[in-house]
GROMACS .gro file of C-alpha atoms in nm:
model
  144
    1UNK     CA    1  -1.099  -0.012  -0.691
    2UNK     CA    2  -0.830  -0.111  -0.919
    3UNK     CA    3  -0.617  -0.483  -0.851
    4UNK     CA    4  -0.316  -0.421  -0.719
    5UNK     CA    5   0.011  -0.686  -0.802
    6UNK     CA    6   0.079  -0.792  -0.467
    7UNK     CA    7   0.129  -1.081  -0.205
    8UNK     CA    8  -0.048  -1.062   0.103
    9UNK     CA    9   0.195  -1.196   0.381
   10UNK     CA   10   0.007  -1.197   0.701
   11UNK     CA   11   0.338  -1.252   0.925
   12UNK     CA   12   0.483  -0.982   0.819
   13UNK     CA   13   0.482  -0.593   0.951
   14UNK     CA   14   0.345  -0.304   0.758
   15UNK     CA   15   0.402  -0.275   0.381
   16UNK     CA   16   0.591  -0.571   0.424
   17UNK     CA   17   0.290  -0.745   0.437
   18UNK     CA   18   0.251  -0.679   0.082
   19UNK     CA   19   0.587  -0.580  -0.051
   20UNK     CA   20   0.894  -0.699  -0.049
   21UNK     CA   21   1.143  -0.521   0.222
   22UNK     CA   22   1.341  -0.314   0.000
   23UNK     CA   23   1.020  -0.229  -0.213
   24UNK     CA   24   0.866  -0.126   0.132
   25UNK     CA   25   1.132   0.112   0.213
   26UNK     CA   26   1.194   0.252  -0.117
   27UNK     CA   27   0.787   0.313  -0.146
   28UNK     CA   28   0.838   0.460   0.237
   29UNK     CA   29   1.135   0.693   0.056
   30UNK     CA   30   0.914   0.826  -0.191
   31UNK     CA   31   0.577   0.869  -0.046
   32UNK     CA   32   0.808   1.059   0.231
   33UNK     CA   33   0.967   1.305  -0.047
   34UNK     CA   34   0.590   1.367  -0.182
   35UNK     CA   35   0.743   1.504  -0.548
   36UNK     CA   36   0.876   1.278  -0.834
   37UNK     CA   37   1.219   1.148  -0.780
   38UNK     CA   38   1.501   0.971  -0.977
   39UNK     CA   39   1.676   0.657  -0.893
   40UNK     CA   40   1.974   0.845  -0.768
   41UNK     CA   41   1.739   1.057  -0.518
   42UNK     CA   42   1.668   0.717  -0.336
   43UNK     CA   43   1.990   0.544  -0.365
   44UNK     CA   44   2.138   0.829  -0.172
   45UNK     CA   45   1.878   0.862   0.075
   46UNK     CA   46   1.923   0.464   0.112
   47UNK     CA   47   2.331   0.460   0.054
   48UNK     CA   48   2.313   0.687   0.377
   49UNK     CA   49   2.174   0.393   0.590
   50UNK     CA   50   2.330   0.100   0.446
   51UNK     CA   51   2.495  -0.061   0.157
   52UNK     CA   52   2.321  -0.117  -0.160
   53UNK     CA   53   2.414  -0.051  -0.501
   54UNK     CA   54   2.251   0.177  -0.727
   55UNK     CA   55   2.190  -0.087  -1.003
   56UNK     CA   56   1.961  -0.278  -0.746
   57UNK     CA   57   1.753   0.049  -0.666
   58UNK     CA   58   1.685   0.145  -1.018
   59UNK     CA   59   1.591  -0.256  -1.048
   60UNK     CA   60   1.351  -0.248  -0.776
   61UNK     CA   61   1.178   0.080  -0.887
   62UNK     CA   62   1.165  -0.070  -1.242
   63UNK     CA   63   0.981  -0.355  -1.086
   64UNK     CA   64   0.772  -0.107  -0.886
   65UNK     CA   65   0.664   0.060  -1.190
   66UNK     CA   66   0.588  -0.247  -1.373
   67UNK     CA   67   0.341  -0.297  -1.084
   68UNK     CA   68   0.170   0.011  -1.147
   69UNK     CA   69   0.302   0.095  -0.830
   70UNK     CA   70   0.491   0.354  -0.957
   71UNK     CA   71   0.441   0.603  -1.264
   72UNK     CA   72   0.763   0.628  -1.485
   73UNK     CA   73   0.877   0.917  -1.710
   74UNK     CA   74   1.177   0.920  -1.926
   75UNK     CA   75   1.311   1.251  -1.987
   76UNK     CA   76   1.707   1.165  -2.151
   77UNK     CA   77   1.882   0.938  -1.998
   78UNK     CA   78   1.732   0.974  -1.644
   79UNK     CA   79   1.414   0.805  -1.543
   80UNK     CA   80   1.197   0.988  -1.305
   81UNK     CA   81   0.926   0.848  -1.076
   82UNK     CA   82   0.607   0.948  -0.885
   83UNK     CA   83   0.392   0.696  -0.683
   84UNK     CA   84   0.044   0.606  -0.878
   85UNK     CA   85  -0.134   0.637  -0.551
   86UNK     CA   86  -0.119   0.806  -0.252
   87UNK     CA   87   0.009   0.573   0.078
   88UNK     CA   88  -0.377   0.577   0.227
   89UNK     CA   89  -0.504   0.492  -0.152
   90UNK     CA   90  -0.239   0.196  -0.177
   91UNK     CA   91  -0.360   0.115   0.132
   92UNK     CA   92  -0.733   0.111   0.082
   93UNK     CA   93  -0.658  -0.090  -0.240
   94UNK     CA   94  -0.446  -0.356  -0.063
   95UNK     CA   95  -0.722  -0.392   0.220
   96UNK     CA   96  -0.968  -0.390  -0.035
   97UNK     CA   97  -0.815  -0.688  -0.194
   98UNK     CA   98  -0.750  -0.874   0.067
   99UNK     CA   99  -1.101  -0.873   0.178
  100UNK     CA  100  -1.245  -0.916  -0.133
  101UNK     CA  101  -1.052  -1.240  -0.156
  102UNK     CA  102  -1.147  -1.374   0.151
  103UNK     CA  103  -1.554  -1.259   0.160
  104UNK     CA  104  -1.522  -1.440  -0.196
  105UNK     CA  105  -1.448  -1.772  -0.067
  106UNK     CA  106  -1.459  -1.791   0.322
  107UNK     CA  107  -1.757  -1.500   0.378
  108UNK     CA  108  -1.919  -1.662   0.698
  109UNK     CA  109  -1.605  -1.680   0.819
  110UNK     CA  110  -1.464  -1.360   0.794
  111UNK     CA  111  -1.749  -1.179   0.911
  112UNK     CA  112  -1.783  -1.371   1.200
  113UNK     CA  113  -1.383  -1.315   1.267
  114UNK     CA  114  -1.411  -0.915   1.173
  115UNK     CA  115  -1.722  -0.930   1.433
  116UNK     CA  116  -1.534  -1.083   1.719
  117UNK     CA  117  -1.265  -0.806   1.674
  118UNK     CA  118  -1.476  -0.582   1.736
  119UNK     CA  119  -1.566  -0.547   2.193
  120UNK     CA  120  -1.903  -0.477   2.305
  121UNK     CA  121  -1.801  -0.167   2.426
  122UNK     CA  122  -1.606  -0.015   2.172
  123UNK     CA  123  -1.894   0.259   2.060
  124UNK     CA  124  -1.660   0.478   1.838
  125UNK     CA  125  -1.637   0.127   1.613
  126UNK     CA  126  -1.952   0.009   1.647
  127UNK     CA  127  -2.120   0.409   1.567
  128UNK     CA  128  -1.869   0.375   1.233
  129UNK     CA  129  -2.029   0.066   1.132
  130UNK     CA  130  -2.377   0.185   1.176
  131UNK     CA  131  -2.276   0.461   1.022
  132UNK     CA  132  -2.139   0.236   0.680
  133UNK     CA  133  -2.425  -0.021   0.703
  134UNK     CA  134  -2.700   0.305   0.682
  135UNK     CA  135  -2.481   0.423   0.359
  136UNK     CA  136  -2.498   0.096   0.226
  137UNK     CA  137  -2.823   0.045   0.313
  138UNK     CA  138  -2.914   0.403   0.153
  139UNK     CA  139  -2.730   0.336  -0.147
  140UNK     CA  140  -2.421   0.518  -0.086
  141UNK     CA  141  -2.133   0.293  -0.063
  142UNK     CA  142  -1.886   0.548  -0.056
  143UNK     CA  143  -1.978   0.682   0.257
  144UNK     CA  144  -1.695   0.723   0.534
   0.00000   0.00000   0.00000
């Protein structure tokens, strides 16, 4: 699983727990639209909803792309994007991290937490873990 470039903000809601607000909804724009886009595709979508000027979008997306959030193409003078990962693999990345991070220097800790979360008599849970500690177990880390 690759490192993604972001800032885990625990008070905040949704992918603004790891991106900034207007990255958040621009990302929301384009995972939406599911086909590469141009600057001007998600200004307009945004300009519908609120103010913003275009310059700001096409900074943002830059900045989105130099995170490797993004995947930039040039064709002329227009810049056209497509995200680098699906919304479920960004997702699974940013978890990923986060945990990582945490079981790295506070593992006690967070497996006591994550274990807490978790009620007696929630079976679907509990059957998924069994299920992902017999992978692991087995060799097959992978296993959903």
């Amino acid at each position: 699983m690759k490192k993604l470039p972001v800032d885990f903000k625990p008070g905040m809601q949704g992918l603004n727990k790891v991106l900034g607000n207007l990255e958040s909804e621009i990302m929301d724009i384009i995972w939406r639209k599911d086909c590469e886009v141009c600057v001007r595709d998600v200004f307009e979508d945004l300009a519908a909803r609120r103010k913003i000027a275009y310059t700001t979008v096409m900074t943002i997306m830059g900045r989105l792309s130099d995170k490797k959030i993004l995947e930039k193409r040039k064709q002329g003078n227009t810049s056209f994007f497509i995200p680098a990962m699906s919304r479920d693999e960004f997702t699974q990345g940013v978890v990923g991290n986060v945990l990582d991070s945490l079981l790295e220097d506070f593992a006690d800790a967070t497996l006591a937490h994550f274990m807490t979360r978790v009620k007696s008599d929630d079976r679907e849970t509990i059957e998924k873990l069994e299920k992902l500690l017999a992978a692991h177990k087995d060799g097959d880390a992978d296993a959903d």
